[in-house]
mmCIF file of C-alpha atoms and ligand atoms in Angstrom:
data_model
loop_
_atom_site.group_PDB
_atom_site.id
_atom_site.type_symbol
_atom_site.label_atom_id
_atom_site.label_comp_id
_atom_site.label_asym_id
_atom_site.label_seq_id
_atom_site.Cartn_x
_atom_site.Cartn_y
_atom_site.Cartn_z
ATOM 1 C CA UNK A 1 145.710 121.026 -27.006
ATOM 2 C CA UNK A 2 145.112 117.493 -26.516
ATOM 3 C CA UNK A 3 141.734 116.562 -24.430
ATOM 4 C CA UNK A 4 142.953 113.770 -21.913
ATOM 5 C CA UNK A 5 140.009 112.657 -19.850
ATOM 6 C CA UNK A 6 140.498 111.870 -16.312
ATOM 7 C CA UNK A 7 139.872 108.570 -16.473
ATOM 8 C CA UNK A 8 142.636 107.878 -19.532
ATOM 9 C CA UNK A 9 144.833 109.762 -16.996
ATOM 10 C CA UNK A 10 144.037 107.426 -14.087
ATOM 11 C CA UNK A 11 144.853 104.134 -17.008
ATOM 12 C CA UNK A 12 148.315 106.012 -18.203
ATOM 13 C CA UNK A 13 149.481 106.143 -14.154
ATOM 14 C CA UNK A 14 148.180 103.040 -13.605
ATOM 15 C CA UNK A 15 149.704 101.162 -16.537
ATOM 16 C CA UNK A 16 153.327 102.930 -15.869
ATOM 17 C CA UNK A 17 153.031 101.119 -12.577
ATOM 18 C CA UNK A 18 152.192 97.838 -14.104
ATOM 19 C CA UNK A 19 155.314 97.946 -16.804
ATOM 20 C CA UNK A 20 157.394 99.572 -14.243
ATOM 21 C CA UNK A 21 157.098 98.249 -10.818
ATOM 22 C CA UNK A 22 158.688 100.353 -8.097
ATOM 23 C CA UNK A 23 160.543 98.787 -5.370
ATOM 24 C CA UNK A 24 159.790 95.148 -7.077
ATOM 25 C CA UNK A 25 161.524 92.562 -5.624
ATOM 26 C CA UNK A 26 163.039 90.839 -2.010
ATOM 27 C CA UNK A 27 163.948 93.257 0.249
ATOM 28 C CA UNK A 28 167.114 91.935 2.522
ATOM 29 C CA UNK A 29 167.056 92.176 5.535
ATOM 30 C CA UNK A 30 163.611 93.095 6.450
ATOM 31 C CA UNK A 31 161.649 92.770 9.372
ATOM 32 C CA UNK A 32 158.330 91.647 8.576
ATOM 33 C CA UNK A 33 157.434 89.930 5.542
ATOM 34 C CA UNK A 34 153.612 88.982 4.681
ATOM 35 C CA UNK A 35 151.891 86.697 1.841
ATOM 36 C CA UNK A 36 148.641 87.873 0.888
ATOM 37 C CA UNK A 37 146.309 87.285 -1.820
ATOM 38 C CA UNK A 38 142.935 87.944 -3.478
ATOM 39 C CA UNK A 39 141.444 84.745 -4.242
ATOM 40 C CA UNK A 40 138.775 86.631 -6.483
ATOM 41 C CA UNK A 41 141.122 87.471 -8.842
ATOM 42 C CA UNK A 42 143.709 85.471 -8.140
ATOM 43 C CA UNK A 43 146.383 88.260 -7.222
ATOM 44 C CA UNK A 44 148.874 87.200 -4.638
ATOM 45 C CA UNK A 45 151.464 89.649 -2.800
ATOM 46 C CA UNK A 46 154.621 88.964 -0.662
ATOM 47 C CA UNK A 47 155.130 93.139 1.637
ATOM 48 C CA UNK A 48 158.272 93.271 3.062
ATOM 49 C CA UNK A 49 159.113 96.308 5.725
ATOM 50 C CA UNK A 50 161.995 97.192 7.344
ATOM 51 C CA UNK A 51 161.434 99.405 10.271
ATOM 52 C CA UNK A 52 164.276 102.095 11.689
ATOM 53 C CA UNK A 53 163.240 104.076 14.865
ATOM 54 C CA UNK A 54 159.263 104.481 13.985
ATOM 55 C CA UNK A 55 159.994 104.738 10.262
ATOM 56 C CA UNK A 56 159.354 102.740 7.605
ATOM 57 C CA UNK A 57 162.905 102.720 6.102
ATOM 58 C CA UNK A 58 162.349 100.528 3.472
ATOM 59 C CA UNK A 59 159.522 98.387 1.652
ATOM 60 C CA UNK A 60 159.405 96.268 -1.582
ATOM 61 C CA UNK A 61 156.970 93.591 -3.308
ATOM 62 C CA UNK A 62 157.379 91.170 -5.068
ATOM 63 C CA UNK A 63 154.097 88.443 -6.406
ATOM 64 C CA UNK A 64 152.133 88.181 -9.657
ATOM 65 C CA UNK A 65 148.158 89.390 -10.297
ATOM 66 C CA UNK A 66 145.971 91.873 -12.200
ATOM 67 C CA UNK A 67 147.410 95.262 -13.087
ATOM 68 C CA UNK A 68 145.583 97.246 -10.886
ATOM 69 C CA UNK A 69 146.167 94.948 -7.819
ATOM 70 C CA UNK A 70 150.381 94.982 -8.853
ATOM 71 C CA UNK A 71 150.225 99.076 -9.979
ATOM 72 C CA UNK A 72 148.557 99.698 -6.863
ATOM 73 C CA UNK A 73 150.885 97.804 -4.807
ATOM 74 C CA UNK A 74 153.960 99.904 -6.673
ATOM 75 C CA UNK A 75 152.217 103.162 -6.387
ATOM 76 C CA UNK A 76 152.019 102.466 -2.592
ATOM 77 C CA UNK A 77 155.744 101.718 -1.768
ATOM 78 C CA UNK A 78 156.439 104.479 -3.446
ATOM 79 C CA UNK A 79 154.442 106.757 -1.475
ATOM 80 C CA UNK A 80 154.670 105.647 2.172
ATOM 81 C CA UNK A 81 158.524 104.575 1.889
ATOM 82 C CA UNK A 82 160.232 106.744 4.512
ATOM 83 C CA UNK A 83 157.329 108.127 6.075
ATOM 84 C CA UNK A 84 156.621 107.299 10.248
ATOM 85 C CA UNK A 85 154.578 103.792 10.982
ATOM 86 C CA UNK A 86 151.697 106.331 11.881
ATOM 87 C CA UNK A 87 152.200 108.539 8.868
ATOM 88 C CA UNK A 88 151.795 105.237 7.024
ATOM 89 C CA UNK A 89 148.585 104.155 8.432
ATOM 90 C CA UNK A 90 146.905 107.572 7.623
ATOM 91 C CA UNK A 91 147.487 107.016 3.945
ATOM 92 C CA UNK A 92 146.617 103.606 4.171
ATOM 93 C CA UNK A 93 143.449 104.556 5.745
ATOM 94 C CA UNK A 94 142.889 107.461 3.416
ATOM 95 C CA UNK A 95 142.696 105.511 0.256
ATOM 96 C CA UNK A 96 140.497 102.775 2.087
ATOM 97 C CA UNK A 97 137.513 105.918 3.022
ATOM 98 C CA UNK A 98 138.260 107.030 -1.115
ATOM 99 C CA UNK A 99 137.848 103.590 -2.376
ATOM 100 C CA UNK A 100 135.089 103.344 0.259
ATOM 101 C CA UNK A 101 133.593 105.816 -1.633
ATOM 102 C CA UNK A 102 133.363 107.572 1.550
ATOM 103 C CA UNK A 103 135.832 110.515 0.567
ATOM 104 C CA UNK A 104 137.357 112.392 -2.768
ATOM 105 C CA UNK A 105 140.934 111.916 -2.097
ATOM 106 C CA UNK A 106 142.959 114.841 -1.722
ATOM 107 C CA UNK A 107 145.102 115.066 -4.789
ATOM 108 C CA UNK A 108 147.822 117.079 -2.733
ATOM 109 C CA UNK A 109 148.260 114.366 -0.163
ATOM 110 C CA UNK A 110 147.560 111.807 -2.446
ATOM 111 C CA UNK A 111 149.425 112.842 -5.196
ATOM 112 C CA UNK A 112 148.668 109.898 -8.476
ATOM 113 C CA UNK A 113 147.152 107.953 -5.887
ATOM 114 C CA UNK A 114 143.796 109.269 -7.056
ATOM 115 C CA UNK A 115 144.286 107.297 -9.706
ATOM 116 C CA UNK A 116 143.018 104.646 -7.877
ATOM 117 C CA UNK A 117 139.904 106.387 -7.744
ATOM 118 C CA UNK A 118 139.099 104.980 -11.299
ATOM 119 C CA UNK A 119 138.712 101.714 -9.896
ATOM 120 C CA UNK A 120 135.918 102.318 -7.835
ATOM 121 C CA UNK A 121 133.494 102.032 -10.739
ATOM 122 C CA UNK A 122 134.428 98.581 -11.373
ATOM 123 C CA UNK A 123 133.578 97.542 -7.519
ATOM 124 C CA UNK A 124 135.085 93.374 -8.017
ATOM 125 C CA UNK A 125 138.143 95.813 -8.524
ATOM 126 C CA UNK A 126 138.335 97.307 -5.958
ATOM 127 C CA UNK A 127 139.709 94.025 -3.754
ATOM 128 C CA UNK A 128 142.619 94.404 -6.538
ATOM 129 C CA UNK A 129 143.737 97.693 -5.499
ATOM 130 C CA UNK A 130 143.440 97.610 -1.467
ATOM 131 C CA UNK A 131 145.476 94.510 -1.132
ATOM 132 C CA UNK A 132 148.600 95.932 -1.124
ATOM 133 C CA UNK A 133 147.143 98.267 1.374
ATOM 134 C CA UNK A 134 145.227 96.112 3.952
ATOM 135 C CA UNK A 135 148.558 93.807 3.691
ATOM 136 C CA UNK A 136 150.737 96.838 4.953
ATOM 137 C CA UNK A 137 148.197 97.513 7.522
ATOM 138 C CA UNK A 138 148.530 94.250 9.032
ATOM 139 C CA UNK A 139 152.302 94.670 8.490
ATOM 140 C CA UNK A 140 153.016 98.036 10.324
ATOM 141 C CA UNK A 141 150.630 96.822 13.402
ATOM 142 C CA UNK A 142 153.378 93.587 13.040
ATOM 143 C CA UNK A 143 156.143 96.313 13.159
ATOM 144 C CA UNK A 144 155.024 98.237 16.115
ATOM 145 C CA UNK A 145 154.317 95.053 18.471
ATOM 146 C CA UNK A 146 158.059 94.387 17.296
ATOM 147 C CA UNK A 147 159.667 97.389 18.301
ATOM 148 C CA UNK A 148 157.346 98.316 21.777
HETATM 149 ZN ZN1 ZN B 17 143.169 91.489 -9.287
#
């Protein structure tokens, strides 16, 4: 049996991310579309969201940056496409307490999100990862004034 350490696991998911983007690219039509970027590292993001009846119905990326900051912006559409605005935000705000520091991560409602996890070590990092995530904050708070 092969030893694989956690924290090669957290690089393989992680790297698959990086080479393989999920949901990469415009997203037509949409109904909010942010810029963001990390001027640490240099990482910049365009999040757009389409919204149907409380739901995020669809959400791609597109922008250039660090692997972790572009993996972690993939591994996020992937996991809160099709969930409720409010479903969203609890993942959102989930990985913000782990990368906080302030809580494990729960693997089963995670899933390879806890990947992230890895990053925390490397705290100028962790800026990387979470702006994918404080972007879609600001964007589902956009979606909901839209809708009410
Ligand atoms: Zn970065």
């Amino acid at each position: 049996m092969v030893r694989v350490s956690l924290e090669d696991l957290y690089k393989e998911v992680i790297l698959d991310h990086y080479r393989d983007p999920r949901n990469k690219g415009r997203l037509d039509p949409h109904d909010v579309l942010l810029e963001r970027n990390n001027p640490l590292c240099g990482d910049e993001i365009e999040l757009f969201l389409k919204f149907d009846d409380g739901e995020l119905e669809a959400i791609s990326f597109d922008g250039k940056g660090c692997s972790i900051s572009l993996a972690s912006t993939s591994m996020m559409t992937e996991k809160v496409k099709g969930l409720s605005v409010e479903q969203a935000r609890e993942v959102t705000e989930s990985i913000k307490r782990m990368m906080a520091g302030e809580e494990d991560g729960d693997p089963d409602a995670l899933g390879d999100l806890v990947s992230l996890k890895g990053v925390v070590k490397y705290p100028v990092r962790i800026k990387c990862a979470l702006l994918g995530w404080n972007t879609l904050l600001e964007g589902l708070a956009e979606g909901q004034e839209d809708s009410a």
